[in-house]
Amino acid sequence: MKEKENELRIVDPSFGSRVLDLIMDINYLRRRQLGGSTHPEIFFQIKHIFHILESIGSARIEGNHTTIAEYVEREIEDSENEDEAITEIKNNEAALSFIEEVIETTPINRAFVCELHKLVVKDLHREGSQTPGQYRNTNIVINHSKHTPPDFLRVNELMDELIAFINKPDPEKYDLIKVAIAHHRFTWIHPFDNGNGRTVRLLTYAMMIKMGFKVDNGRILNPTAVFCSDRDAYYDALQRADEGTDEGILAWVEYVLSGLNDEISKIDNLLEFDFVKSKILLPALKGLKERKIITTEELKILNKAAEKQEFKTSDLNEIFPDQNSVYLSRAVKRLRDLKFLKPIEENSRTYVLSFLKNYLMREIMICLDREGFLPMKNEV
Ligand SMILES: Nc1ncnc2c1ncn2[C@@H]1O[C@H](COP(=O)(O)OP(=O)(O)OP(=O)(O)O)[C@@H](O)[C@H]1O
Ligand SMILES: [Mg+2]
């Protein structure tokens, strides 16, 4: 192999290439101001669902076959005895929250990467690590892959180089290429004894937020969908990059960027309330009624709540002109007790629809699946 072929470097796409078009498209989405009409409380809950989906997706690459349905059942029942598969998913969720909390003030350095690893393998045995939060001190192989990672003695130096590469202030136009190249380089080095895939997918998430895909002003990112919906395609694309040639690296970059572009454009729809209402919330409520979890009257109330986004008991007067306010307040209280409605603030009498930790969450996931938001098919 030529010396250059192992060198960590930016590869320039040619002017007419698809990679260049993708960079322009994604940069447009990065700069676009988000002023969505979906209520922040509703958006926040949908975002939480995406954290869960992202985590299930990441945990499913090898070995862990927990389905969305199983996970939701456990969320609803708040089951105490967690098995390893559920812990793996929860760990990923915790790591995503950690990233969002600290990313504005924390550099992407060795301590940060090691912290991600520690969170990912916490309390795991089968999918855990001998040395959580520390680079490996043995040589390893990657299952189902032809690539043999470098000798453990070189990990330190190679990771220092990678971290310097990530932080080097190159022109902004290279940001996305660097995200893709860093992802491959990380798994190529395979700095940890296990959990490298889960850690690097989180690193990609962190890099994208740092690059300006801010999640706190309302964007949802699900890069895992790119890597985890088709494991064979992911492994094949990584293998192209293993070749170390400009062509191999650009093929990998194109794979990553086209996946990210599809994902980001699709998910931005969730900022449009008309879309969320008609394609997700109302059909999900209908599903709840069909399963006889709520009554026809309750469906009407929740539909109203979905339509108004912020909703008060008095909003029900038009749909139930014959009922008195005590009766309606009781009906609303029951839905609040069932956690399908929640006050926008403590003690407030204004409510929003609530769908975390209840059966509406499952119906919402079914609707997200129908609209093509779930990478894994037929698992809800
Ligand atoms: N040819 C390859 N070159 C570089 N990296 C690869 C290659 N094939 C697979 N990988 C990476 O190795 C990861 C698997 O390594 P490891 O078992 O340490 O990670 P994990 O997080 O435990 O597992 P998983 O990614 O399956 O959830 C894959 O997710 C992928 O990121
Ligand atoms: Mg593993």
Tab-separated table of C-alpha atoms and ligand atoms in Angstrom:
chain	number	residue	atom	x	y	z
A	1	MET	CA	0.000	0.000	0.000
A	2	LYS	CA	1.291	3.418	-0.867
A	3	GLU	CA	2.191	5.669	2.060
A	4	LYS	CA	-0.554	8.155	1.167
A	5	GLU	CA	-3.206	5.506	1.451
A	6	ASN	CA	-3.153	5.447	5.205
A	7	GLU	CA	-2.783	9.128	5.667
A	8	LEU	CA	-5.519	11.068	7.425
A	9	ARG	CA	-6.395	13.867	5.048
A	10	ILE	CA	-9.178	15.869	3.483
A	11	VAL	CA	-9.969	14.684	-0.017
A	12	ASP	CA	-11.308	17.305	-2.419
A	13	PRO	CA	-14.339	16.274	-4.462
A	14	SER	CA	-14.250	17.218	-8.125
A	15	PHE	CA	-16.337	20.174	-9.209
A	16	GLY	CA	-18.969	18.153	-11.034
A	17	SER	CA	-19.334	15.442	-8.381
A	18	ARG	CA	-22.430	14.489	-6.434
A	19	VAL	CA	-20.529	15.118	-3.182
A	20	LEU	CA	-20.323	18.796	-4.037
A	21	ASP	CA	-24.063	18.994	-4.734
A	22	LEU	CA	-24.760	17.259	-1.435
A	23	ILE	CA	-22.538	19.671	0.475
A	24	MET	CA	-24.467	22.568	-1.032
A	25	ASP	CA	-27.840	21.018	-0.227
A	26	ILE	CA	-26.931	20.194	3.360
A	27	ASN	CA	-25.378	23.608	3.913
A	28	TYR	CA	-28.617	25.174	2.773
A	29	LEU	CA	-30.427	23.195	5.476
A	30	ARG	CA	-27.791	24.138	8.037
A	31	ARG	CA	-28.294	27.861	7.425
A	32	ARG	CA	-32.033	27.790	7.093
A	33	GLN	CA	-33.698	29.558	9.985
A	34	LEU	CA	-36.006	27.309	11.856
A	35	GLY	CA	-39.281	28.963	12.625
A	36	GLY	CA	-41.544	25.967	12.771
A	37	SER	CA	-45.203	26.106	13.693
A	38	THR	CA	-45.111	22.993	15.879
A	39	HIS	CA	-45.505	23.859	19.562
A	40	PRO	CA	-42.189	23.502	21.425
A	41	GLU	CA	-43.732	21.066	23.922
A	42	ILE	CA	-44.987	18.810	21.130
A	43	PHE	CA	-41.736	19.164	19.263
A	44	PHE	CA	-39.731	18.321	22.357
A	45	GLN	CA	-41.702	15.115	22.842
A	46	ILE	CA	-41.246	14.100	19.220
A	47	LYS	CA	-37.567	14.826	19.608
A	48	HIS	CA	-37.451	12.537	22.610
A	49	ILE	CA	-39.023	9.788	20.520
A	50	PHE	CA	-36.291	10.306	17.965
A	51	HIS	CA	-33.675	9.943	20.691
A	52	ILE	CA	-35.237	6.604	21.513
A	53	LEU	CA	-35.377	5.541	17.872
A	54	GLU	CA	-31.820	6.664	17.336
A	55	SER	CA	-30.736	4.682	20.363
A	56	ILE	CA	-32.615	1.548	19.385
A	57	GLY	CA	-31.128	1.900	15.915
A	58	SER	CA	-27.603	2.261	17.207
A	59	ALA	CA	-27.977	-0.634	19.591
A	60	ARG	CA	-29.280	-2.903	16.879
A	61	ILE	CA	-26.305	-3.004	14.590
A	62	GLU	CA	-25.000	-6.174	16.102
A	63	GLY	CA	-26.601	-8.572	18.519
A	64	ASN	CA	-29.259	-6.477	20.185
A	65	HIS	CA	-32.632	-7.233	18.696
A	66	THR	CA	-34.910	-5.339	20.986
A	67	THR	CA	-37.851	-4.128	18.972
A	68	ILE	CA	-39.479	-0.767	19.293
A	69	ALA	CA	-42.618	-2.487	20.565
A	70	GLU	CA	-40.748	-4.167	23.418
A	71	TYR	CA	-39.032	-0.959	24.340
A	72	VAL	CA	-42.254	1.022	24.429
A	73	GLU	CA	-43.951	-1.594	26.612
A	74	ARG	CA	-41.137	-1.223	29.103
A	75	GLU	CA	-41.237	2.551	29.020
A	76	ILE	CA	-44.937	2.492	29.754
A	77	GLU	CA	-44.689	-0.060	32.520
A	78	ASP	CA	-41.536	1.460	34.018
A	79	SER	CA	-40.190	-2.026	34.442
A	80	GLU	CA	-37.514	-2.352	37.082
A	81	ASN	CA	-35.643	-5.407	35.913
A	82	GLU	CA	-33.891	-4.206	32.851
A	83	ASP	CA	-32.076	-6.625	30.648
A	84	GLU	CA	-28.823	-5.902	28.880
A	85	ALA	CA	-30.499	-4.897	25.621
A	86	ILE	CA	-32.582	-2.221	27.309
A	87	THR	CA	-29.584	-0.924	29.241
A	88	GLU	CA	-27.718	-0.553	25.963
A	89	ILE	CA	-30.509	1.598	24.536
A	90	LYS	CA	-30.804	3.678	27.714
A	91	ASN	CA	-27.056	4.255	27.711
A	92	ASN	CA	-27.255	5.648	24.220
A	93	GLU	CA	-30.121	7.944	25.203
A	94	ALA	CA	-28.100	9.195	28.172
A	95	ALA	CA	-25.118	9.856	25.910
A	96	LEU	CA	-27.260	11.868	23.468
A	97	SER	CA	-28.537	14.015	26.327
A	98	PHE	CA	-24.986	14.439	27.629
A	99	ILE	CA	-23.853	15.662	24.208
A	100	GLU	CA	-26.662	18.190	23.953
A	101	GLU	CA	-25.945	19.486	27.435
A	102	VAL	CA	-22.223	20.032	27.148
A	103	ILE	CA	-21.426	20.426	23.472
A	104	GLU	CA	-21.583	24.237	23.414
A	105	THR	CA	-18.897	24.520	26.055
A	106	THR	CA	-16.874	21.332	25.661
A	107	PRO	CA	-14.235	20.746	23.017
A	108	ILE	CA	-14.210	17.462	21.136
A	109	ASN	CA	-11.079	16.055	22.710
A	110	ARG	CA	-9.841	12.817	24.198
A	111	ALA	CA	-11.713	13.326	27.471
A	112	PHE	CA	-14.961	13.919	25.586
A	113	VAL	CA	-14.589	10.842	23.378
A	114	CYS	CA	-13.674	8.688	26.378
A	115	GLU	CA	-16.679	9.971	28.302
A	116	LEU	CA	-18.943	8.957	25.417
A	117	HIS	CA	-17.423	5.494	25.494
A	118	LYS	CA	-17.889	5.228	29.242
A	119	LEU	CA	-21.576	6.150	28.951
A	120	VAL	CA	-22.130	3.732	26.074
A	121	VAL	CA	-20.739	0.620	27.769
A	122	LYS	CA	-21.950	1.378	31.302
A	123	ASP	CA	-23.276	-1.673	33.193
A	124	LEU	CA	-23.030	-3.916	30.139
A	125	HIS	CA	-21.437	-7.353	30.040
A	126	ARG	CA	-21.950	-8.904	26.631
A	127	GLU	CA	-21.689	-5.543	24.848
A	128	GLY	CA	-19.523	-3.898	27.479
A	129	SER	CA	-15.815	-3.117	27.685
A	130	GLN	CA	-12.893	-4.311	29.804
A	131	THR	CA	-11.660	-0.740	29.992
A	132	PRO	CA	-14.566	1.739	29.931
A	133	GLY	CA	-13.419	5.216	28.971
A	134	GLN	CA	-9.907	4.049	28.093
A	135	TYR	CA	-8.233	3.184	24.855
A	136	ARG	CA	-7.648	-0.521	24.295
A	137	ASN	CA	-4.499	-2.283	25.411
A	138	THR	CA	-4.909	-5.362	23.224
A	139	ASN	CA	-5.119	-6.099	19.541
A	140	ILE	CA	-8.557	-6.850	18.194
A	141	VAL	CA	-10.524	-7.745	15.089
A	142	ILE	CA	-13.854	-6.392	13.842
A	143	ASN	CA	-16.500	-9.068	13.338
A	144	HIS	CA	-17.813	-9.428	9.781
A	145	SER	CA	-15.193	-7.041	8.470
A	146	LYS	CA	-12.017	-7.488	6.480
A	147	HIS	CA	-10.263	-4.577	8.152
A	148	THR	CA	-7.757	-5.297	10.927
A	149	PRO	CA	-7.367	-2.242	13.143
A	150	PRO	CA	-3.830	-0.992	13.858
A	151	ASP	CA	-1.688	-2.334	16.673
A	152	PHE	CA	-2.812	-1.116	20.074
A	153	LEU	CA	0.545	0.598	20.614
A	154	ARG	CA	-0.355	3.085	17.872
A	155	VAL	CA	-3.830	3.977	19.142
A	156	ASN	CA	-2.733	6.920	21.265
A	157	GLU	CA	-0.825	8.622	18.521
A	158	LEU	CA	-3.480	7.928	15.861
A	159	MET	CA	-6.258	9.250	18.077
A	160	ASP	CA	-4.267	12.410	18.873
A	161	GLU	CA	-3.912	12.937	15.154
A	162	LEU	CA	-7.642	12.367	14.590
A	163	ILE	CA	-8.636	14.799	17.338
A	164	ALA	CA	-6.285	17.435	15.915
A	165	PHE	CA	-7.851	16.812	12.479
A	166	ILE	CA	-11.362	17.305	13.868
A	167	ASN	CA	-10.406	20.569	15.578
A	168	LYS	CA	-8.193	22.048	12.878
A	169	PRO	CA	-9.823	25.274	11.676
A	170	ASP	CA	-10.155	24.342	8.009
A	171	PRO	CA	-12.431	26.390	5.738
A	172	GLU	CA	-16.105	25.758	6.538
A	173	LYS	CA	-16.724	24.171	3.151
A	174	TYR	CA	-14.856	21.101	4.403
A	175	ASP	CA	-16.961	20.595	7.543
A	176	LEU	CA	-19.172	17.841	6.166
A	177	ILE	CA	-16.354	16.006	4.459
A	178	LYS	CA	-14.522	16.067	7.768
A	179	VAL	CA	-17.522	14.595	9.613
A	180	ALA	CA	-17.569	11.640	7.228
A	181	ILE	CA	-13.809	11.144	7.174
A	182	ALA	CA	-13.554	11.369	10.972
A	183	HIS	CA	-16.275	8.720	11.315
A	184	HIS	CA	-14.389	6.274	9.166
A	185	ARG	CA	-11.004	7.088	10.661
A	186	PHE	CA	-12.311	6.504	14.161
A	187	THR	CA	-13.619	3.022	13.429
A	188	TRP	CA	-10.568	2.275	11.290
A	189	ILE	CA	-8.416	2.975	14.389
A	190	HIS	CA	-10.939	1.189	16.619
A	191	PRO	CA	-9.610	2.881	19.764
A	192	PHE	CA	-11.682	0.835	22.229
A	193	ASP	CA	-11.952	-2.890	22.839
A	194	ASN	CA	-15.714	-2.762	22.118
A	195	GLY	CA	-18.416	-0.130	21.612
A	196	ASN	CA	-16.557	1.669	18.838
A	197	GLY	CA	-19.557	1.726	16.513
A	198	ARG	CA	-21.874	3.137	19.165
A	199	THR	CA	-19.278	5.722	20.226
A	200	VAL	CA	-18.483	6.913	16.719
A	201	ARG	CA	-22.129	7.378	15.813
A	202	LEU	CA	-22.430	9.650	18.861
A	203	LEU	CA	-19.274	11.472	17.830
A	204	THR	CA	-20.859	12.179	14.436
A	205	TYR	CA	-23.925	13.541	16.216
A	206	ALA	CA	-21.712	15.787	18.363
A	207	MET	CA	-19.725	17.051	15.380
A	208	MET	CA	-22.878	17.940	13.497
A	209	ILE	CA	-24.285	19.925	16.381
A	210	LYS	CA	-21.000	21.753	16.768
A	211	MET	CA	-21.075	22.549	13.049
A	212	GLY	CA	-24.332	24.409	13.450
A	213	PHE	CA	-27.108	21.835	13.212
A	214	LYS	CA	-28.371	23.129	16.512
A	215	VAL	CA	-30.893	20.850	18.115
A	216	ASP	CA	-31.978	23.255	20.848
A	217	ASN	CA	-33.655	25.615	18.411
A	218	GLY	CA	-35.872	22.888	17.170
A	219	ARG	CA	-34.040	20.636	14.792
A	220	ILE	CA	-34.026	16.873	15.143
A	221	LEU	CA	-31.031	14.987	13.912
A	222	ASN	CA	-30.943	11.282	13.478
A	223	PRO	CA	-27.612	10.391	11.934
A	224	THR	CA	-27.957	6.827	13.179
A	225	ALA	CA	-30.670	6.304	10.609
A	226	VAL	CA	-27.945	6.736	8.021
A	227	PHE	CA	-25.683	4.111	9.493
A	228	CYS	CA	-28.069	1.666	11.065
A	229	SER	CA	-30.937	1.140	8.663
A	230	ASP	CA	-28.838	-1.033	6.381
A	231	ARG	CA	-25.889	-2.596	8.102
A	232	ASP	CA	-24.523	-4.252	4.965
A	233	ALA	CA	-24.492	-0.955	3.091
A	234	TYR	CA	-22.734	0.708	6.054
A	235	TYR	CA	-20.070	-1.985	6.234
A	236	ASP	CA	-19.575	-1.961	2.449
A	237	ALA	CA	-19.163	1.805	2.433
A	238	LEU	CA	-16.677	1.682	5.341
A	239	GLN	CA	-14.757	-0.910	3.403
A	240	ARG	CA	-14.489	1.412	0.428
A	241	ALA	CA	-12.890	3.987	2.718
A	242	ASP	CA	-10.516	1.318	4.103
A	243	GLU	CA	-8.932	1.253	0.632
A	244	GLY	CA	-7.496	4.635	1.556
A	245	THR	CA	-7.581	5.905	-2.013
A	246	ASP	CA	-9.146	9.232	-2.936
A	247	GLU	CA	-11.906	7.352	-4.805
A	248	GLY	CA	-12.619	5.027	-1.872
A	249	ILE	CA	-12.771	7.899	0.605
A	250	LEU	CA	-15.028	9.970	-1.661
A	251	ALA	CA	-17.358	6.988	-2.140
A	252	TRP	CA	-17.672	6.794	1.644
A	253	VAL	CA	-18.206	10.559	1.943
A	254	GLU	CA	-20.945	10.378	-0.679
A	255	TYR	CA	-22.649	7.524	1.181
A	256	VAL	CA	-22.649	9.469	4.462
A	257	LEU	CA	-23.715	12.803	2.987
A	258	SER	CA	-26.516	11.443	0.866
A	259	GLY	CA	-27.893	9.657	3.941
A	260	LEU	CA	-27.632	12.807	6.054
A	261	ASN	CA	-29.249	14.932	3.377
A	262	ASP	CA	-32.248	12.599	3.096
A	263	GLU	CA	-32.635	12.423	6.842
A	264	ILE	CA	-32.401	16.122	7.565
A	265	SER	CA	-34.812	17.137	4.813
A	266	LYS	CA	-37.314	14.518	5.905
A	267	ILE	CA	-37.157	15.365	9.580
A	268	ASP	CA	-37.518	19.100	8.984
A	269	ASN	CA	-41.134	18.328	8.058
A	270	LEU	CA	-41.786	17.745	11.710
A	271	LEU	CA	-41.454	21.458	12.305
A	272	GLU	CA	-44.584	22.050	10.238
A	273	PHE	CA	-47.542	21.687	12.498
A	274	ASP	CA	-50.000	20.877	9.698
A	275	PHE	CA	-47.872	17.892	8.833
A	276	VAL	CA	-47.468	16.783	12.441
A	277	LYS	CA	-51.175	17.165	13.106
A	278	SER	CA	-52.574	15.492	10.030
A	279	LYS	CA	-49.990	12.767	9.531
A	280	ILE	CA	-48.943	11.955	13.073
A	281	LEU	CA	-51.123	13.214	15.936
A	282	LEU	CA	-54.658	12.735	14.614
A	283	PRO	CA	-54.023	9.279	13.126
A	284	ALA	CA	-52.257	8.242	16.352
A	285	LEU	CA	-55.262	9.287	18.435
A	286	LYS	CA	-57.536	7.387	16.081
A	287	GLY	CA	-55.366	4.317	16.662
A	288	LEU	CA	-55.741	4.740	20.402
A	289	LYS	CA	-59.501	4.711	20.029
A	290	GLU	CA	-59.450	1.708	17.706
A	291	ARG	CA	-57.564	-0.201	20.371
A	292	LYS	CA	-60.254	0.869	22.827
A	293	ILE	CA	-57.783	2.601	25.087
A	294	ILE	CA	-59.922	5.736	24.993
A	295	THR	CA	-63.650	6.354	24.460
A	296	THR	CA	-65.253	8.248	21.576
A	297	GLU	CA	-65.744	11.241	23.836
A	298	GLU	CA	-62.132	11.157	24.949
A	299	LEU	CA	-61.044	10.949	21.342
A	300	LYS	CA	-62.967	14.149	20.605
A	301	ILE	CA	-61.297	15.908	23.524
A	302	LEU	CA	-57.818	14.775	22.551
A	303	ASN	CA	-58.416	15.673	18.914
A	304	LYS	CA	-59.294	19.148	20.067
A	305	ALA	CA	-56.124	19.296	22.149
A	306	ALA	CA	-54.108	18.143	19.151
A	307	GLU	CA	-55.648	20.779	16.924
A	308	LYS	CA	-55.270	23.673	19.344
A	309	GLN	CA	-51.776	22.635	20.537
A	310	GLU	CA	-52.435	24.626	23.728
A	311	PHE	CA	-55.794	23.716	25.058
A	312	LYS	CA	-58.187	24.729	27.882
A	313	THR	CA	-61.311	22.991	29.146
A	314	SER	CA	-63.381	25.894	27.828
A	315	ASP	CA	-62.286	24.955	24.294
A	316	LEU	CA	-64.604	21.973	24.659
A	317	ASN	CA	-67.756	24.061	24.888
A	318	GLU	CA	-68.132	24.145	21.109
A	319	ILE	CA	-67.919	20.383	20.694
A	320	PHE	CA	-69.956	19.501	23.783
A	321	PRO	CA	-72.511	22.365	23.972
A	322	ASP	CA	-74.826	20.302	26.186
A	323	GLN	CA	-72.344	19.369	28.884
A	324	ASN	CA	-71.694	21.499	31.936
A	325	SER	CA	-68.230	22.635	32.925
A	326	VAL	CA	-67.938	20.276	35.923
A	327	TYR	CA	-68.523	17.298	33.656
A	328	LEU	CA	-65.956	18.550	31.140
A	329	SER	CA	-63.384	19.323	33.828
A	330	ARG	CA	-63.729	15.788	35.107
A	331	ALA	CA	-63.230	14.360	31.645
A	332	VAL	CA	-60.096	16.460	31.216
A	333	LYS	CA	-58.831	15.415	34.630
A	334	ARG	CA	-59.207	11.779	33.711
A	335	LEU	CA	-57.139	12.295	30.573
A	336	ARG	CA	-54.579	14.129	32.624
A	337	ASP	CA	-54.428	11.226	35.095
A	338	LEU	CA	-53.893	8.879	32.159
A	339	LYS	CA	-51.036	11.213	31.118
A	340	PHE	CA	-52.489	11.920	27.668
A	341	LEU	CA	-52.661	15.598	28.631
A	342	LYS	CA	-50.233	17.611	30.666
A	343	PRO	CA	-50.296	21.176	31.970
A	344	ILE	CA	-47.875	23.454	30.122
A	345	GLU	CA	-46.525	24.491	33.507
A	346	GLU	CA	-47.078	23.217	36.997
A	347	ASN	CA	-50.597	24.077	38.207
A	348	SER	CA	-51.536	25.603	34.870
A	349	ARG	CA	-54.969	24.915	33.415
A	350	THR	CA	-53.673	25.060	29.910
A	351	TYR	CA	-52.729	21.671	28.534
A	352	VAL	CA	-50.834	20.082	25.711
A	353	LEU	CA	-51.011	16.578	24.384
A	354	SER	CA	-48.645	14.271	26.183
A	355	PHE	CA	-47.279	11.111	24.654
A	356	LEU	CA	-44.203	9.994	26.491
A	357	LYS	CA	-44.523	6.908	28.636
A	358	ASN	CA	-48.041	6.068	27.573
A	359	TYR	CA	-49.785	4.107	24.835
A	360	LEU	CA	-50.035	7.156	22.628
A	361	MET	CA	-46.252	6.951	22.211
A	362	ARG	CA	-46.621	3.598	20.536
A	363	GLU	CA	-49.341	4.893	18.206
A	364	ILE	CA	-47.138	7.857	17.319
A	365	MET	CA	-44.273	5.548	16.472
A	366	ILE	CA	-46.586	3.552	14.205
A	367	CYS	CA	-47.501	6.780	12.399
A	368	LEU	CA	-43.867	7.851	12.147
A	369	ASP	CA	-43.158	4.453	10.643
A	370	ARG	CA	-45.973	4.859	8.119
A	371	GLU	CA	-44.503	8.198	7.079
A	372	GLY	CA	-41.093	6.626	6.572
A	373	PHE	CA	-39.318	8.048	9.610
A	374	LEU	CA	-38.254	4.727	11.063
A	375	PRO	CA	-35.233	3.044	9.661
A	376	MET	CA	-36.245	-0.397	10.877
A	377	LYS	CA	-39.175	-1.936	9.100
A	378	ASN	CA	-42.155	-3.665	10.697
A	379	GLU	CA	-40.870	-3.579	14.204
A	380	VAL	CA	-43.347	-1.353	15.947
B	1	LIG	N1	-14.341	-2.203	7.313
B	1	LIG	C1	-14.475	-1.419	8.393
B	1	LIG	N2	-13.614	-0.388	8.576
B	1	LIG	C2	-13.734	0.409	9.653
B	1	LIG	N3	-14.689	0.271	10.587
B	1	LIG	C3	-15.554	-0.735	10.455
B	1	LIG	C4	-15.506	-1.622	9.355
B	1	LIG	N4	-16.500	-2.522	9.477
B	1	LIG	C5	-17.167	-2.192	10.606
B	1	LIG	N5	-16.622	-1.128	11.214
B	1	LIG	C6	-17.061	-0.436	12.454
B	1	LIG	O1	-16.924	-1.292	13.563
B	1	LIG	C7	-18.092	-1.192	14.368
B	1	LIG	C8	-18.199	-2.443	15.232
B	1	LIG	O2	-17.209	-2.347	16.238
B	1	LIG	P1	-17.523	-2.564	17.791
B	1	LIG	O3	-18.029	-3.947	18.020
B	1	LIG	O4	-16.368	-2.095	18.610
B	1	LIG	O5	-18.704	-1.532	17.995
B	1	LIG	P2	-20.033	-1.755	18.839
B	1	LIG	O6	-20.563	-0.397	19.143
B	1	LIG	O7	-19.781	-2.686	19.992
B	1	LIG	O8	-20.961	-2.551	17.856
B	1	LIG	P3	-22.056	-2.118	16.821
B	1	LIG	O9	-21.508	-1.026	15.970
B	1	LIG	O10	-22.279	-3.381	16.058
B	1	LIG	O11	-23.234	-1.672	17.590
B	1	LIG	C9	-19.196	-0.996	13.345
B	1	LIG	O12	-20.351	-0.386	13.884
B	1	LIG	C10	-18.527	-0.036	12.379
B	1	LIG	O13	-18.621	1.299	12.841
B	2	MG	MG	-19.303	-4.811	19.674
